[in-house]
CSV table of C-alpha atoms in Angstrom, one decimal:
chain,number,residue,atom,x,y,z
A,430,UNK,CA,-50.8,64.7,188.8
A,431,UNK,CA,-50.1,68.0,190.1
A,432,UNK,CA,-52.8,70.3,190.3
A,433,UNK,CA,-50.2,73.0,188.5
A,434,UNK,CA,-47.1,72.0,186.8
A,435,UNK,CA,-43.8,73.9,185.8
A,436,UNK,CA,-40.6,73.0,185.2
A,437,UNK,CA,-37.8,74.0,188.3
A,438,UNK,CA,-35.2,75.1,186.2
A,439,UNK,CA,-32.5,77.1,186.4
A,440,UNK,CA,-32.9,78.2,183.2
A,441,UNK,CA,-29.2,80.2,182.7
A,442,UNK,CA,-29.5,82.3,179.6
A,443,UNK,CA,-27.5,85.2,178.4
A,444,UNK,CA,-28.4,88.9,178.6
A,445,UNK,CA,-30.2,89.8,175.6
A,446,UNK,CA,-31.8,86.4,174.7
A,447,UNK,CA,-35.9,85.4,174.8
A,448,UNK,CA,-36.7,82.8,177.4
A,449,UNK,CA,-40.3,80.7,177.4
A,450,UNK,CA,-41.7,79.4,180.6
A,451,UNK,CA,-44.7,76.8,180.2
A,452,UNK,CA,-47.2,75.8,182.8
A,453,UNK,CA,-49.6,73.4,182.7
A,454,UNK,CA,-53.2,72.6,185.1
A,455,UNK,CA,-55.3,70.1,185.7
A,456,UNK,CA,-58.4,71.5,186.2
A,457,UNK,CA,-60.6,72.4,183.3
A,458,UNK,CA,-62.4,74.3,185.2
A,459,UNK,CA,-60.3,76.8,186.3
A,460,UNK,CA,-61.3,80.6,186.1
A,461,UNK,CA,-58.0,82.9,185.7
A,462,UNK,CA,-54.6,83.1,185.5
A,463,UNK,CA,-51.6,84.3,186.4
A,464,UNK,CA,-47.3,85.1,185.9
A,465,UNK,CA,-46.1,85.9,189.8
A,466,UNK,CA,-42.3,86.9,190.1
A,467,UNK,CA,-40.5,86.1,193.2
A,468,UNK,CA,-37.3,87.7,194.1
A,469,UNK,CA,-34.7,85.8,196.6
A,470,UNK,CA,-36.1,85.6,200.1
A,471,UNK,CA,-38.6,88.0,199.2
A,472,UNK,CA,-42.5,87.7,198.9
A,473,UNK,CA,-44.2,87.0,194.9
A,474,UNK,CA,-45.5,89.6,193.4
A,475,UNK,CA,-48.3,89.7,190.5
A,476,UNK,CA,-45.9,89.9,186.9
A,477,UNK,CA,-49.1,90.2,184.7
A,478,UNK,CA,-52.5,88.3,184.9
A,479,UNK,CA,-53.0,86.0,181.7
A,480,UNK,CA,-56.1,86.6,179.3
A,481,UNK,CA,-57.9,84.1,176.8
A,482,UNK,CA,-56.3,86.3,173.8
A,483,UNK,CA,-52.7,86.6,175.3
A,484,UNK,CA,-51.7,89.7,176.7
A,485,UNK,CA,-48.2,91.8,176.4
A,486,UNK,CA,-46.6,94.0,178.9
A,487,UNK,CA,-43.2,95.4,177.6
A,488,UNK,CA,-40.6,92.3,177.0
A,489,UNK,CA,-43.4,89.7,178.5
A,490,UNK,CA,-46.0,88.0,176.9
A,491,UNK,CA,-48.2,85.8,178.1
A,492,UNK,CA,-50.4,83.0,176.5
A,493,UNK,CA,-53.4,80.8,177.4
A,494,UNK,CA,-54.2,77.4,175.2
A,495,UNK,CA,-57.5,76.5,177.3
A,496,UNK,CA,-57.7,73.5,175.3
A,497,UNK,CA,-54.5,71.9,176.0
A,498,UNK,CA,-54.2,73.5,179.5
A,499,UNK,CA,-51.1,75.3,179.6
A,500,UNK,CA,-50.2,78.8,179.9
A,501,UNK,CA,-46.5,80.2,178.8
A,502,UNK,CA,-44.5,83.0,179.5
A,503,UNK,CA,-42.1,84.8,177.5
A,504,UNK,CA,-39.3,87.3,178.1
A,505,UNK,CA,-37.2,89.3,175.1
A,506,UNK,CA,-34.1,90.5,175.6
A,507,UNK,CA,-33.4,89.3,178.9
A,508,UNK,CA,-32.1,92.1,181.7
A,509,UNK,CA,-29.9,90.8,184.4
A,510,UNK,CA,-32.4,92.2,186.4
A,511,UNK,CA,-34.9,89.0,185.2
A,512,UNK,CA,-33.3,87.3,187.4
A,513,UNK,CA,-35.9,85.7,189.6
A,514,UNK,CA,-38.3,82.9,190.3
A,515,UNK,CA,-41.9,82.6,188.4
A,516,UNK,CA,-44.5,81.4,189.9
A,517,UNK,CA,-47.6,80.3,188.0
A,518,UNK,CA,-51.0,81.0,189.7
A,519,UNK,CA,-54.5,79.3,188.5
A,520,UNK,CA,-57.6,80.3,190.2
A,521,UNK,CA,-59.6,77.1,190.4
A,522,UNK,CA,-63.1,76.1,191.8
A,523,UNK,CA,-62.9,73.0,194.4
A,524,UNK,CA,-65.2,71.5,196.5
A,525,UNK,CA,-67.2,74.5,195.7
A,526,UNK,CA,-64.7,77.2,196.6
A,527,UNK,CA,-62.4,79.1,194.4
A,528,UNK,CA,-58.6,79.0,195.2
A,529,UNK,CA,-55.6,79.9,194.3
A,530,UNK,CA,-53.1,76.9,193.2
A,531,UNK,CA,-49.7,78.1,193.2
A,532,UNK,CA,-46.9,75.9,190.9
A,533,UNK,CA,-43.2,75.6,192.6
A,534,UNK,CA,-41.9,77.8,190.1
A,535,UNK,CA,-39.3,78.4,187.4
A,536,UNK,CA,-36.1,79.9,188.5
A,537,UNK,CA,-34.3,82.0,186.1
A,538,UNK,CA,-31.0,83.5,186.3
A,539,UNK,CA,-29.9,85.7,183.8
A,540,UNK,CA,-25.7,85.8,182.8
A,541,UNK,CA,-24.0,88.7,181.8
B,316,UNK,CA,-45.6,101.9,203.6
B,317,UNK,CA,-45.8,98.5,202.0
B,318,UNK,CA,-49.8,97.2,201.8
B,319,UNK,CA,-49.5,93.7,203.8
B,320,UNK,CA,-47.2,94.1,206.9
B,321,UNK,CA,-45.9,91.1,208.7
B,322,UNK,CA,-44.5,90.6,212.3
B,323,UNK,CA,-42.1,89.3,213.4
B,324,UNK,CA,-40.1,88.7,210.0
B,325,UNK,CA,-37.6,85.8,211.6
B,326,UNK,CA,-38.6,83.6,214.4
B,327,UNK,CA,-36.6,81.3,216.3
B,328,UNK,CA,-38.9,78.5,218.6
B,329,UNK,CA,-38.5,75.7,220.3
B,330,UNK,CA,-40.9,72.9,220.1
B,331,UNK,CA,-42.5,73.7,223.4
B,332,UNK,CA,-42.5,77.2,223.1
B,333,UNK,CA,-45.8,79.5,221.7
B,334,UNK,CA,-45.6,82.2,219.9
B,335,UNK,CA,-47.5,84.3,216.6
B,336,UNK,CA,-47.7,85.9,213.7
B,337,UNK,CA,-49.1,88.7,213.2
B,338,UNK,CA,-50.3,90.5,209.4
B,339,UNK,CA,-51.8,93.8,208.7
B,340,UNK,CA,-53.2,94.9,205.6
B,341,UNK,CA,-54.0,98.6,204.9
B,342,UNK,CA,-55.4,98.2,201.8
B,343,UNK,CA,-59.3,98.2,202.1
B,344,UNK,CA,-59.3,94.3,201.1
B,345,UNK,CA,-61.8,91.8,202.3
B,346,UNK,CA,-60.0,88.4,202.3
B,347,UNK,CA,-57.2,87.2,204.1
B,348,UNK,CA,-54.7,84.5,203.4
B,349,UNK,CA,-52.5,82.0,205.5
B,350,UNK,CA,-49.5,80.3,202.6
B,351,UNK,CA,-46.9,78.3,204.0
B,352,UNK,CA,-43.6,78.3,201.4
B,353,UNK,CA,-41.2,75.4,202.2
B,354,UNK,CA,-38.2,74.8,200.0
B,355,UNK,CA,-38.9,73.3,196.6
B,356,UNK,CA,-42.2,72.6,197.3
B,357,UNK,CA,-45.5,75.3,195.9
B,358,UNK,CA,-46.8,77.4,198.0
B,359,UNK,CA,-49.0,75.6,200.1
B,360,UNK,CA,-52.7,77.6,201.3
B,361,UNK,CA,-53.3,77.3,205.0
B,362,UNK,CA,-56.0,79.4,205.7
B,363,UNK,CA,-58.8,81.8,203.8
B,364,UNK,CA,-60.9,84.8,206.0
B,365,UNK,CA,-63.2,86.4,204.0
B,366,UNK,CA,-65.0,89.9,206.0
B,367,UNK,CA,-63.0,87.9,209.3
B,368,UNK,CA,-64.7,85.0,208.8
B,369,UNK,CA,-63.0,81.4,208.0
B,370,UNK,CA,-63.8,80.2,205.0
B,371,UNK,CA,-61.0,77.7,204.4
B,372,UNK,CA,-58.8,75.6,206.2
B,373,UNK,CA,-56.7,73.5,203.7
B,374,UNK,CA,-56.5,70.3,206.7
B,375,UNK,CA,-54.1,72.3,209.0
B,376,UNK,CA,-52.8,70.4,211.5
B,377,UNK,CA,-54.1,72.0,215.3
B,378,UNK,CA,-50.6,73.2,216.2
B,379,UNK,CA,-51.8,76.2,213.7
B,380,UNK,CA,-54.2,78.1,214.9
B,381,UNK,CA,-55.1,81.3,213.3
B,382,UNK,CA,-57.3,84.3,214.5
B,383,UNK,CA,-59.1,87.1,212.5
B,384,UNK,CA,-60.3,90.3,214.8
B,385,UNK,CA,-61.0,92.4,212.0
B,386,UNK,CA,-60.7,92.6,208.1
B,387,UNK,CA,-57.3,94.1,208.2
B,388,UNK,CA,-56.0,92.0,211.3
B,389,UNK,CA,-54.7,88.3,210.9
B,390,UNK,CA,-52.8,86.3,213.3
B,391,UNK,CA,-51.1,82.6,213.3
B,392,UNK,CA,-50.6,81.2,216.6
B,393,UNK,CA,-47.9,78.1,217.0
B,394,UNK,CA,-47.9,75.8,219.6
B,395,UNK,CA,-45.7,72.6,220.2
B,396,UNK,CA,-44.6,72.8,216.2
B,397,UNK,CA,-42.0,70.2,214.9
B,398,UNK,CA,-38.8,70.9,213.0
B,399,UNK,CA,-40.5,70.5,209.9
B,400,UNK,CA,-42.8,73.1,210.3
B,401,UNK,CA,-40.0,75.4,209.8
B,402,UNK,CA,-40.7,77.4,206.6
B,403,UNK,CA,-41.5,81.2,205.2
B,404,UNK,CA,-45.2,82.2,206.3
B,405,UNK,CA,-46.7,84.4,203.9
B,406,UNK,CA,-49.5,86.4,204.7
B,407,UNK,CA,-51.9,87.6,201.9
B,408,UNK,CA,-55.2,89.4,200.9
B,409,UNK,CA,-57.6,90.3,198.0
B,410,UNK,CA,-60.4,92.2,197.2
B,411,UNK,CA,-62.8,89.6,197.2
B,412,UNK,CA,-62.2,86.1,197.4
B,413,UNK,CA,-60.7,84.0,194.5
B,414,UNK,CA,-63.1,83.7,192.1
B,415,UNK,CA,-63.5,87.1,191.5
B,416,UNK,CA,-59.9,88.1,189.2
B,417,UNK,CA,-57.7,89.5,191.3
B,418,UNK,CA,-54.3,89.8,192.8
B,419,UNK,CA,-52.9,89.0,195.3
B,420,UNK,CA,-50.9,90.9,197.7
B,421,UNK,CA,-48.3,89.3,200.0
B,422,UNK,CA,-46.5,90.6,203.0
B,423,UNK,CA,-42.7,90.3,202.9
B,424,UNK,CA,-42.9,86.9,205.3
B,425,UNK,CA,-42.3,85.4,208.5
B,426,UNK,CA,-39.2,82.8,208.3
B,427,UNK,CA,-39.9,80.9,210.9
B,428,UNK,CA,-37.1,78.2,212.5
B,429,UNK,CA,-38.2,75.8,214.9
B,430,UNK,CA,-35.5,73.8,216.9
């Protein structure tokens, strides 16, 4: 099993509409997370960190079920400018050291 | 001025040839990060500094060889690589290791080709 999980995509949806992403991780005992978004042949950047009582920035919201071991990401009303890959980051302990485990990411493009 | 600056950002190599990578980060940070991004694969963690010290390498094969002078100063040095080695290198750093919540910050990348 990979250590984190997501779904490739594409996910094609039209401007204006809500799009969920769900991750999950292996590790129980994994410390924090996190939504990156990566543009085309560009480096990720941090979308918005993830906290135990979901969190909302703007059109995204973010969720953590500890207990099932997923976290989600939503986006309303979709902008053509969403258009990008999503990478989801959990910072887990191994062999005694912290890391972060990066998932291949969901790619989303956004259709006018 | 971007924080994590990366040098060259597209290499070209042949499999005898050596060359490097070189990052910069101006932002203060203590930890240092070696990813390597191949296609439809995760990013993939090469190597950790934390103060320039190595605290992880993630079984990287000896053709990688990375070099920390300083906190802000990071360098991957590539000898006799193989075609599948080819890939975006991303350099990153932190504030403090992982384990401490935190982002990272990446430099744009170094696409790196190897014939």
């Amino acid at each position: 099993r990979k250590e984190v999980e997501q779904d490739p995509g594409p996910f094609n949806v039209p401007e204006g509409a809500t799009v969920a992403f769900n991750c999950t991780y292996s590790n129980s005992a994994s410390q924090s997370f996190f939504w990156y978004r990566q543009d085309c042949r560009k480096e990720p950047k941090l979308l918005m960190s993830v906290y135990s009582s979901g969190n909302e920035d703007g059109r995204f919201t973010a969720q953590l079920n500890r207990a099932s071991q997923y976290i989600s990401l939503l986006i309303r009303d979709s902008k053509l400018s969403d258009s990008a890959t999503y990478l989801c980051v959990v910072n887990t302990i191994d062999s005694g050291t912290y890391k972060y485990i990066f998932g291949t990411g969901t790619r989303l493009k956004v259709l006018a | 001025e971007t924080g994590v600056t990366q040098t060259p950002r597209h290499l070209v190599m042949g499999m005898t040839n050596k060359k490097s990578l070189k990052c910069e980060q101006h932002l203060g940070h203590n930890a240092m990060y070696w990813y390597k991004q191949s296609a439809k694969k995760p990013l993939e963690l090469m190597f950790v500094y934390n103060f320039k010290e190595q605290t992880e390498n993630n079984s990287v094969p000896s053709r990688f060889s990375p070099e920390c002078p300083n906190s802000s100063h990071l360098f991957l040095h590539l000898h006799t690589l193989q075609p599948e080695d080819s890939a975006l290198y991303l350099c990153a750093s932190s504030r403090n290791l992982a384990g401490v919540s935190g982002e990272l910050f990446f430099g744009e990348g170094s696409r790196l080709t190897v014939l």
